[in-house]
Amino acid sequence: MGSSLSKGSYQAALSSFYTKKAKPFIHFFSMLAMTFFGLLLLTFVIGRMMPTDPVIAVIGDKAPEALYQATYIEMGLDKPIITQFFYYLNGVLHGDLGTSVRTANLVTDDILNYFPATLELATLATIFGMLIGIPMGVIAAVNQNKWQDNLVRIFGLIGHSAPIFWLAMIAIVVFYQHLDWVAAPEGRLSVMYEYTLPKVTNMVLIDTVLAQDWGAFKDAFAHIILPASLLSYYSIAYLSRMTRSFMLDQLNQEYVITARVKGVSETAIIWKHALGNAWVPLITVIALTYASLLEGSVLTEIVFSWPGLGRYITDALLAADMNAVLGGTIVIGFVFILLNLTSDLLYKVFDPRVK
Amino acid sequence: MTELKGWLLAENPDSRTQAAFGRGYLGWLRFYHNPLAMIGFVIVLTLLLIALFAPYIAPEGISSGLTGDALKNARFLPPSAEHWFGTDGQANDVFSRIVIGSRITLVIVALVIFTAPILGFIIGTVSGYFGGWVDILLMRITDVFLAFPKLVLALALAAALGRGLESAIFAIAITSWPAYARLARAETLTIRNTDYLAAAKLQGASHWRLISGHIMPLCLSSLIVRVTLDMAGIILTAAGLGFLGLGAQPPTPEWGAMIAEGRDYILSYWWLATFPGLAIFTVALGFNLLGDGLRDVLDPKSGGQH
């Protein structure tokens, strides 16, 4: 009797642990595995759909027939399609994304070279988005339907309607050509610093600080400030709108009235209590924003000749360098999926109301 | 006129048609008194009219056809009374190209509307209606697609299918249906256990009839709102693909591709990129405003809340 009781409570505790704590994680990992598998399947199919002959893409169309046959077999193209897919899967899971035809490097090496630039840009843009977008959203919510609110709304509306590559070009004309506030839109550093800076993280702002080269840091900052600001426009618009809606939810709660009745200052109510509770959903939105900025940086990178992954993919595209395109897609896709699912997980773990 | 108004606003309509028209009229009244929504409506309507009458509006064709000295003297002219938006490197009139390019934007919008939302709509309603393993399977597939990065995937797809407008549209459609599937499923779940659906089922209605005749019409309004709001993003993505050289190919006057052409000259001939960009911005803004307005009218749940 006693043992069955304790067994029952043990099971109950286990199942309660399962539903409360473990379930979101199990869901996270199964979704991650499934989605990543889907991504690999899709990129594999895309790779097979391409209009150019993959063998000719590697050896060129002037190669002798014997070499063609040898390469054909070496690339495993004579195997059944399922086997080819498992080769592909195996390769990607071991970090082998093939060789780039255009740069003649391993795609993995190329990506390690280019990705930090994208990461640096997207991270800075997300930080800008948080520093500016969240206070904007709070102010809009507190002044609901007043001019501040409308101003934030119009700002967001423009952000959702203007093509970023176009805004970037106009910003270059204004801030570089006419005002001369920023560096030329050509990469991350001026030539004088480009080859002297030791590469550690491959993120120039961090590398210049590590090297304590303040001239280079200033130069790097002059280069990154405009693309990062432009990229952050989207995150500012999105974060301010979401913050506003979360804050409105909080400000209509009864605890706010209680706090007012108790004589808590309005500043403390807004910035400490209400915003404090709005953080949980905000964190998930920030993770989503970060993911979309990593992806959205493609167009910004083109305009500013920024040596990031987006530019790498686009250059590879125009050279029909399929390994590089798919490798880049897989990496951006993986990080994107990871951030997406993490935001979902954070929401479930932090918000006790979510079942 | 007053007779028509009375008919429309009758408290006890005589027929279903009259009730439907009455509701439509009330919705229009709410829409009409929302200035921002009306601006959006006018912008989208203007786009439609311009696209329809493009050959009559554009003063010149998409190509000037000039060569030699005539070309040299007529190219890169700044905006003037003769060329409102200036001329480009081939001495083409930028205004004419933008006007004719509106047709391409409209084709993109139309083709995406008739693919992604319909596919998502069917998947979502079927998933929500049947539930069980059908639901689990379809929603897992939807989740997988939903978690993909849209632009990068569209890039890879456009590369594999070859550069061109069709690939760009296909790529956009294949990456945008999951959101509609999710939406349609959520709406279906709220309807599937209602009494009127049970009544229809008891009368022997088939699954397809229940889905197409009773569930889909009720999900339609929120779908329309969502599609309108998404349209701006779709136009921007298409323009982005065009800008990267993966959408419509020159000399097609696609607006994104025109900006790409103007990029090389942005510091000397600002008008080449500025005006096509302004066109994209205006149209995207129009759809955003229209979508906001439609949401207030068609979706009573979110009315006045946002």
PDB file of N, CA and C in Angstrom, chain B residues 125-191:
ATOM      1  N   THR B 125      -7.394  24.794 -43.239  1.00  0.00           N
ATOM      2  CA  THR B 125      -8.762  24.388 -42.923  1.00  0.00           C
ATOM      3  C   THR B 125      -8.867  22.856 -42.843  1.00  0.00           C
ATOM      4  N   VAL B 126      -8.206  22.183 -43.760  1.00  0.00           N
ATOM      5  CA  VAL B 126      -8.238  20.713 -43.729  1.00  0.00           C
ATOM      6  C   VAL B 126      -7.626  20.218 -42.429  1.00  0.00           C
ATOM      7  N   SER B 127      -6.487  20.815 -42.060  1.00  0.00           N
ATOM      8  CA  SER B 127      -5.787  20.423 -40.851  1.00  0.00           C
ATOM      9  C   SER B 127      -6.665  20.632 -39.616  1.00  0.00           C
ATOM     10  N   GLY B 128      -7.278  21.804 -39.529  1.00  0.00           N
ATOM     11  CA  GLY B 128      -8.101  22.117 -38.375  1.00  0.00           C
ATOM     12  C   GLY B 128      -9.384  21.303 -38.348  1.00  0.00           C
ATOM     13  N   TYR B 129      -9.950  21.028 -39.509  1.00  0.00           N
ATOM     14  CA  TYR B 129     -11.224  20.326 -39.588  1.00  0.00           C
ATOM     15  C   TYR B 129     -11.079  18.860 -39.197  1.00  0.00           C
ATOM     16  N   PHE B 130     -10.083  18.189 -39.760  1.00  0.00           N
ATOM     17  CA  PHE B 130      -9.945  16.761 -39.495  1.00  0.00           C
ATOM     18  C   PHE B 130      -9.277  16.480 -38.163  1.00  0.00           C
ATOM     19  N   GLY B 131      -8.342  17.350 -37.751  1.00  0.00           N
ATOM     20  CA  GLY B 131      -7.644  17.112 -36.497  1.00  0.00           C
ATOM     21  C   GLY B 131      -6.841  15.824 -36.556  1.00  0.00           C
ATOM     22  N   GLY B 132      -6.467  15.289 -35.392  1.00  0.00           N
ATOM     23  CA  GLY B 132      -5.770  14.005 -35.329  1.00  0.00           C
ATOM     24  C   GLY B 132      -4.448  14.023 -36.066  1.00  0.00           C
ATOM     25  N   TRP B 133      -4.142  12.900 -36.684  1.00  0.00           N
ATOM     26  CA  TRP B 133      -2.811  12.782 -37.296  1.00  0.00           C
ATOM     27  C   TRP B 133      -2.678  13.645 -38.538  1.00  0.00           C
ATOM     28  N   VAL B 134      -3.784  13.901 -39.231  1.00  0.00           N
ATOM     29  CA  VAL B 134      -3.726  14.812 -40.388  1.00  0.00           C
ATOM     30  C   VAL B 134      -3.229  16.171 -39.931  1.00  0.00           C
ATOM     31  N   ASP B 135      -3.807  16.620 -38.813  1.00  0.00           N
ATOM     32  CA  ASP B 135      -3.442  17.918 -38.247  1.00  0.00           C
ATOM     33  C   ASP B 135      -1.968  17.939 -37.857  1.00  0.00           C
ATOM     34  N   ILE B 136      -1.558  16.883 -37.123  1.00  0.00           N
ATOM     35  CA  ILE B 136      -0.176  16.833 -36.650  1.00  0.00           C
ATOM     36  C   ILE B 136       0.796  16.869 -37.820  1.00  0.00           C
ATOM     37  N   LEU B 137       0.512  16.032 -38.830  1.00  0.00           N
ATOM     38  CA  LEU B 137       1.414  15.960 -39.983  1.00  0.00           C
ATOM     39  C   LEU B 137       1.495  17.307 -40.703  1.00  0.00           C
ATOM     40  N   LEU B 138       0.316  17.848 -41.039  1.00  0.00           N
ATOM     41  CA  LEU B 138       0.302  19.089 -41.812  1.00  0.00           C
ATOM     42  C   LEU B 138       0.921  20.247 -41.029  1.00  0.00           C
ATOM     43  N   MET B 139       0.648  20.298 -39.722  1.00  0.00           N
ATOM     44  CA  MET B 139       1.173  21.419 -38.952  1.00  0.00           C
ATOM     45  C   MET B 139       2.670  21.302 -38.718  1.00  0.00           C
ATOM     46  N   ARG B 140       3.191  20.066 -38.642  1.00  0.00           N
ATOM     47  CA  ARG B 140       4.644  19.923 -38.513  1.00  0.00           C
ATOM     48  C   ARG B 140       5.323  20.436 -39.785  1.00  0.00           C
ATOM     49  N   ILE B 141       4.745  20.048 -40.938  1.00  0.00           N
ATOM     50  CA  ILE B 141       5.310  20.525 -42.200  1.00  0.00           C
ATOM     51  C   ILE B 141       5.245  22.056 -42.246  1.00  0.00           C
ATOM     52  N   THR B 142       4.103  22.592 -41.802  1.00  0.00           N
ATOM     53  CA  THR B 142       3.951  24.044 -41.778  1.00  0.00           C
ATOM     54  C   THR B 142       4.996  24.687 -40.880  1.00  0.00           C
ATOM     55  N   ASP B 143       5.198  24.109 -39.697  1.00  0.00           N
ATOM     56  CA  ASP B 143       6.183  24.662 -38.765  1.00  0.00           C
ATOM     57  C   ASP B 143       7.581  24.666 -39.365  1.00  0.00           C
ATOM     58  N   VAL B 144       7.895  23.584 -40.063  1.00  0.00           N
ATOM     59  CA  VAL B 144       9.215  23.492 -40.679  1.00  0.00           C
ATOM     60  C   VAL B 144       9.390  24.629 -41.689  1.00  0.00           C
ATOM     61  N   PHE B 145       8.369  24.844 -42.509  1.00  0.00           N
ATOM     62  CA  PHE B 145       8.473  25.921 -43.501  1.00  0.00           C
ATOM     63  C   PHE B 145       8.453  27.300 -42.849  1.00  0.00           C
ATOM     64  N   LEU B 146       7.709  27.394 -41.748  1.00  0.00           N
ATOM     65  CA  LEU B 146       7.591  28.679 -41.061  1.00  0.00           C
ATOM     66  C   LEU B 146       8.924  29.099 -40.459  1.00  0.00           C
ATOM     67  N   ALA B 147       9.735  28.113 -40.079  1.00  0.00           N
ATOM     68  CA  ALA B 147      10.996  28.428 -39.416  1.00  0.00           C
ATOM     69  C   ALA B 147      12.106  28.764 -40.410  1.00  0.00           C
ATOM     70  N   PHE B 148      11.823  28.632 -41.704  1.00  0.00           N
ATOM     71  CA  PHE B 148      12.858  28.922 -42.702  1.00  0.00           C
ATOM     72  C   PHE B 148      13.042  30.419 -42.894  1.00  0.00           C
ATOM     73  N   PRO B 149      14.279  30.838 -43.166  1.00  0.00           N
ATOM     74  CA  PRO B 149      14.494  32.238 -43.522  1.00  0.00           C
ATOM     75  C   PRO B 149      13.988  32.486 -44.947  1.00  0.00           C
ATOM     76  N   LYS B 150      13.057  33.424 -45.060  1.00  0.00           N
ATOM     77  CA  LYS B 150      12.360  33.628 -46.327  1.00  0.00           C
ATOM     78  C   LYS B 150      13.252  34.107 -47.467  1.00  0.00           C
ATOM     79  N   LEU B 151      13.948  35.211 -47.200  1.00  0.00           N
ATOM     80  CA  LEU B 151      14.689  35.846 -48.288  1.00  0.00           C
ATOM     81  C   LEU B 151      15.821  34.948 -48.775  1.00  0.00           C
ATOM     82  N   VAL B 152      16.541  34.346 -47.821  1.00  0.00           N
ATOM     83  CA  VAL B 152      17.680  33.505 -48.195  1.00  0.00           C
ATOM     84  C   VAL B 152      17.199  32.279 -48.976  1.00  0.00           C
ATOM     85  N   LEU B 153      16.073  31.718 -48.530  1.00  0.00           N
ATOM     86  CA  LEU B 153      15.534  30.563 -49.230  1.00  0.00           C
ATOM     87  C   LEU B 153      15.061  30.958 -50.633  1.00  0.00           C
ATOM     88  N   ALA B 154      14.435  32.114 -50.709  1.00  0.00           N
ATOM     89  CA  ALA B 154      14.001  32.610 -52.011  1.00  0.00           C
ATOM     90  C   ALA B 154      15.198  32.828 -52.923  1.00  0.00           C
ATOM     91  N   LEU B 155      16.303  33.299 -52.326  1.00  0.00           N
ATOM     92  CA  LEU B 155      17.549  33.479 -53.083  1.00  0.00           C
ATOM     93  C   LEU B 155      18.001  32.156 -53.682  1.00  0.00           C
ATOM     94  N   ALA B 156      18.081  31.138 -52.824  1.00  0.00           N
ATOM     95  CA  ALA B 156      18.572  29.834 -53.281  1.00  0.00           C
ATOM     96  C   ALA B 156      17.635  29.254 -54.345  1.00  0.00           C
ATOM     97  N   LEU B 157      16.331  29.396 -54.118  1.00  0.00           N
ATOM     98  CA  LEU B 157      15.364  28.875 -55.084  1.00  0.00           C
ATOM     99  C   LEU B 157      15.477  29.596 -56.417  1.00  0.00           C
ATOM    100  N   ALA B 158      15.572  30.921 -56.343  1.00  0.00           N
ATOM    101  CA  ALA B 158      15.663  31.702 -57.570  1.00  0.00           C
ATOM    102  C   ALA B 158      16.927  31.325 -58.334  1.00  0.00           C
ATOM    103  N   ALA B 159      17.972  30.991 -57.576  1.00  0.00           N
ATOM    104  CA  ALA B 159      19.215  30.590 -58.230  1.00  0.00           C
ATOM    105  C   ALA B 159      19.044  29.250 -58.933  1.00  0.00           C
ATOM    106  N   ALA B 160      18.335  28.329 -58.268  1.00  0.00           N
ATOM    107  CA  ALA B 160      18.187  26.993 -58.836  1.00  0.00           C
ATOM    108  C   ALA B 160      17.247  26.994 -60.040  1.00  0.00           C
ATOM    109  N   LEU B 161      16.217  27.823 -59.985  1.00  0.00           N
ATOM    110  CA  LEU B 161      15.235  27.832 -61.071  1.00  0.00           C
ATOM    111  C   LEU B 161      15.652  28.740 -62.216  1.00  0.00           C
ATOM    112  N   GLY B 162      16.782  29.402 -62.050  1.00  0.00           N
ATOM    113  CA  GLY B 162      17.202  30.353 -63.063  1.00  0.00           C
ATOM    114  C   GLY B 162      16.637  31.716 -62.731  1.00  0.00           C
ATOM    115  N   ARG B 163      17.390  32.752 -63.115  1.00  0.00           N
ATOM    116  CA  ARG B 163      16.934  34.095 -62.782  1.00  0.00           C
ATOM    117  C   ARG B 163      15.736  34.467 -63.631  1.00  0.00           C
ATOM    118  N   GLY B 164      14.795  35.136 -63.012  1.00  0.00           N
ATOM    119  CA  GLY B 164      13.623  35.563 -63.759  1.00  0.00           C
ATOM    120  C   GLY B 164      12.480  35.844 -62.825  1.00  0.00           C
ATOM    121  N   LEU B 165      11.494  36.530 -63.344  1.00  0.00           N
ATOM    122  CA  LEU B 165      10.358  36.942 -62.534  1.00  0.00           C
ATOM    123  C   LEU B 165       9.593  35.732 -61.996  1.00  0.00           C
ATOM    124  N   GLU B 166       9.440  34.699 -62.853  1.00  0.00           N
ATOM    125  CA  GLU B 166       8.652  33.527 -62.444  1.00  0.00           C
ATOM    126  C   GLU B 166       9.293  32.844 -61.247  1.00  0.00           C
ATOM    127  N   SER B 167      10.618  32.680 -61.290  1.00  0.00           N
ATOM    128  CA  SER B 167      11.295  32.028 -60.167  1.00  0.00           C
ATOM    129  C   SER B 167      11.112  32.843 -58.906  1.00  0.00           C
ATOM    130  N   ALA B 168      11.224  34.165 -59.046  1.00  0.00           N
ATOM    131  CA  ALA B 168      11.090  35.019 -57.866  1.00  0.00           C
ATOM    132  C   ALA B 168       9.702  34.858 -57.263  1.00  0.00           C
ATOM    133  N   ILE B 169       8.678  34.850 -58.119  1.00  0.00           N
ATOM    134  CA  ILE B 169       7.311  34.719 -57.612  1.00  0.00           C
ATOM    135  C   ILE B 169       7.107  33.356 -56.963  1.00  0.00           C
ATOM    136  N   PHE B 170       7.612  32.319 -57.627  1.00  0.00           N
ATOM    137  CA  PHE B 170       7.496  30.969 -57.070  1.00  0.00           C
ATOM    138  C   PHE B 170       8.178  30.903 -55.699  1.00  0.00           C
ATOM    139  N   ALA B 171       9.375  31.493 -55.629  1.00  0.00           N
ATOM    140  CA  ALA B 171      10.125  31.459 -54.378  1.00  0.00           C
ATOM    141  C   ALA B 171       9.364  32.178 -53.269  1.00  0.00           C
ATOM    142  N   ILE B 172       8.758  33.310 -53.607  1.00  0.00           N
ATOM    143  CA  ILE B 172       8.000  34.054 -52.592  1.00  0.00           C
ATOM    144  C   ILE B 172       6.784  33.247 -52.161  1.00  0.00           C
ATOM    145  N   ALA B 173       6.095  32.640 -53.139  1.00  0.00           N
ATOM    146  CA  ALA B 173       4.878  31.894 -52.815  1.00  0.00           C
ATOM    147  C   ALA B 173       5.185  30.706 -51.923  1.00  0.00           C
ATOM    148  N   ILE B 174       6.264  29.993 -52.240  1.00  0.00           N
ATOM    149  CA  ILE B 174       6.563  28.767 -51.501  1.00  0.00           C
ATOM    150  C   ILE B 174       7.005  29.082 -50.069  1.00  0.00           C
ATOM    151  N   THR B 175       7.511  30.303 -49.852  1.00  0.00           N
ATOM    152  CA  THR B 175       7.943  30.641 -48.496  1.00  0.00           C
ATOM    153  C   THR B 175       6.872  31.386 -47.718  1.00  0.00           C
ATOM    154  N   SER B 176       5.765  31.769 -48.342  1.00  0.00           N
ATOM    155  CA  SER B 176       4.807  32.573 -47.572  1.00  0.00           C
ATOM    156  C   SER B 176       3.488  31.858 -47.261  1.00  0.00           C
ATOM    157  N   TRP B 177       3.272  30.627 -47.756  1.00  0.00           N
ATOM    158  CA  TRP B 177       1.998  29.982 -47.454  1.00  0.00           C
ATOM    159  C   TRP B 177       1.825  29.557 -45.996  1.00  0.00           C
ATOM    160  N   PRO B 178       2.927  29.203 -45.236  1.00  0.00           N
ATOM    161  CA  PRO B 178       2.704  28.646 -43.899  1.00  0.00           C
ATOM    162  C   PRO B 178       1.939  29.581 -42.958  1.00  0.00           C
ATOM    163  N   ALA B 179       2.196  30.882 -43.064  1.00  0.00           N
ATOM    164  CA  ALA B 179       1.512  31.817 -42.169  1.00  0.00           C
ATOM    165  C   ALA B 179       0.002  31.735 -42.373  1.00  0.00           C
ATOM    166  N   TYR B 180      -0.437  31.556 -43.623  1.00  0.00           N
ATOM    167  CA  TYR B 180      -1.876  31.493 -43.899  1.00  0.00           C
ATOM    168  C   TYR B 180      -2.455  30.164 -43.411  1.00  0.00           C
ATOM    169  N   ALA B 181      -1.659  29.108 -43.505  1.00  0.00           N
ATOM    170  CA  ALA B 181      -2.122  27.814 -43.015  1.00  0.00           C
ATOM    171  C   ALA B 181      -2.375  27.880 -41.509  1.00  0.00           C
ATOM    172  N   ARG B 182      -1.454  28.497 -40.787  1.00  0.00           N
ATOM    173  CA  ARG B 182      -1.596  28.653 -39.341  1.00  0.00           C
ATOM    174  C   ARG B 182      -2.862  29.432 -39.003  1.00  0.00           C
ATOM    175  N   LEU B 183      -3.026  30.524 -39.714  1.00  0.00           N
ATOM    176  CA  LEU B 183      -4.175  31.405 -39.468  1.00  0.00           C
ATOM    177  C   LEU B 183      -5.486  30.664 -39.736  1.00  0.00           C
ATOM    178  N   ALA B 184      -5.565  29.993 -40.884  1.00  0.00           N
ATOM    179  CA  ALA B 184      -6.795  29.304 -41.262  1.00  0.00           C
ATOM    180  C   ALA B 184      -7.100  28.172 -40.283  1.00  0.00           C
ATOM    181  N   ARG B 185      -6.052  27.511 -39.808  1.00  0.00           N
ATOM    182  CA  ARG B 185      -6.261  26.430 -38.849  1.00  0.00           C
ATOM    183  C   ARG B 185      -6.838  26.977 -37.553  1.00  0.00           C
ATOM    184  N   ALA B 186      -6.240  28.048 -37.064  1.00  0.00           N
ATOM    185  CA  ALA B 186      -6.716  28.631 -35.809  1.00  0.00           C
ATOM    186  C   ALA B 186      -8.184  29.034 -35.925  1.00  0.00           C
ATOM    187  N   GLU B 187      -8.548  29.625 -37.048  1.00  0.00           N
ATOM    188  CA  GLU B 187      -9.938  30.041 -37.243  1.00  0.00           C
ATOM    189  C   GLU B 187     -10.847  28.819 -37.316  1.00  0.00           C
ATOM    190  N   THR B 188     -10.376  27.790 -38.012  1.00  0.00           N
ATOM    191  CA  THR B 188     -11.191  26.579 -38.164  1.00  0.00           C
ATOM    192  C   THR B 188     -11.467  25.926 -36.813  1.00  0.00           C
ATOM    193  N   LEU B 189     -10.440  25.934 -35.952  1.00  0.00           N
ATOM    194  CA  LEU B 189     -10.605  25.295 -34.643  1.00  0.00           C
ATOM    195  C   LEU B 189     -11.717  25.950 -33.837  1.00  0.00           C
ATOM    196  N   THR B 190     -11.892  27.260 -33.994  1.00  0.00           N
ATOM    197  CA  THR B 190     -12.944  27.929 -33.238  1.00  0.00           C
ATOM    198  C   THR B 190     -14.326  27.594 -33.797  1.00  0.00           C
ATOM    199  N   ILE B 191     -14.370  27.154 -35.060  1.00  0.00           N
ATOM    200  CA  ILE B 191     -15.660  26.889 -35.701  1.00  0.00           C
ATOM    201  C   ILE B 191     -16.051  25.417 -35.619  1.00  0.00           C
TER     202      ILE B 191
END
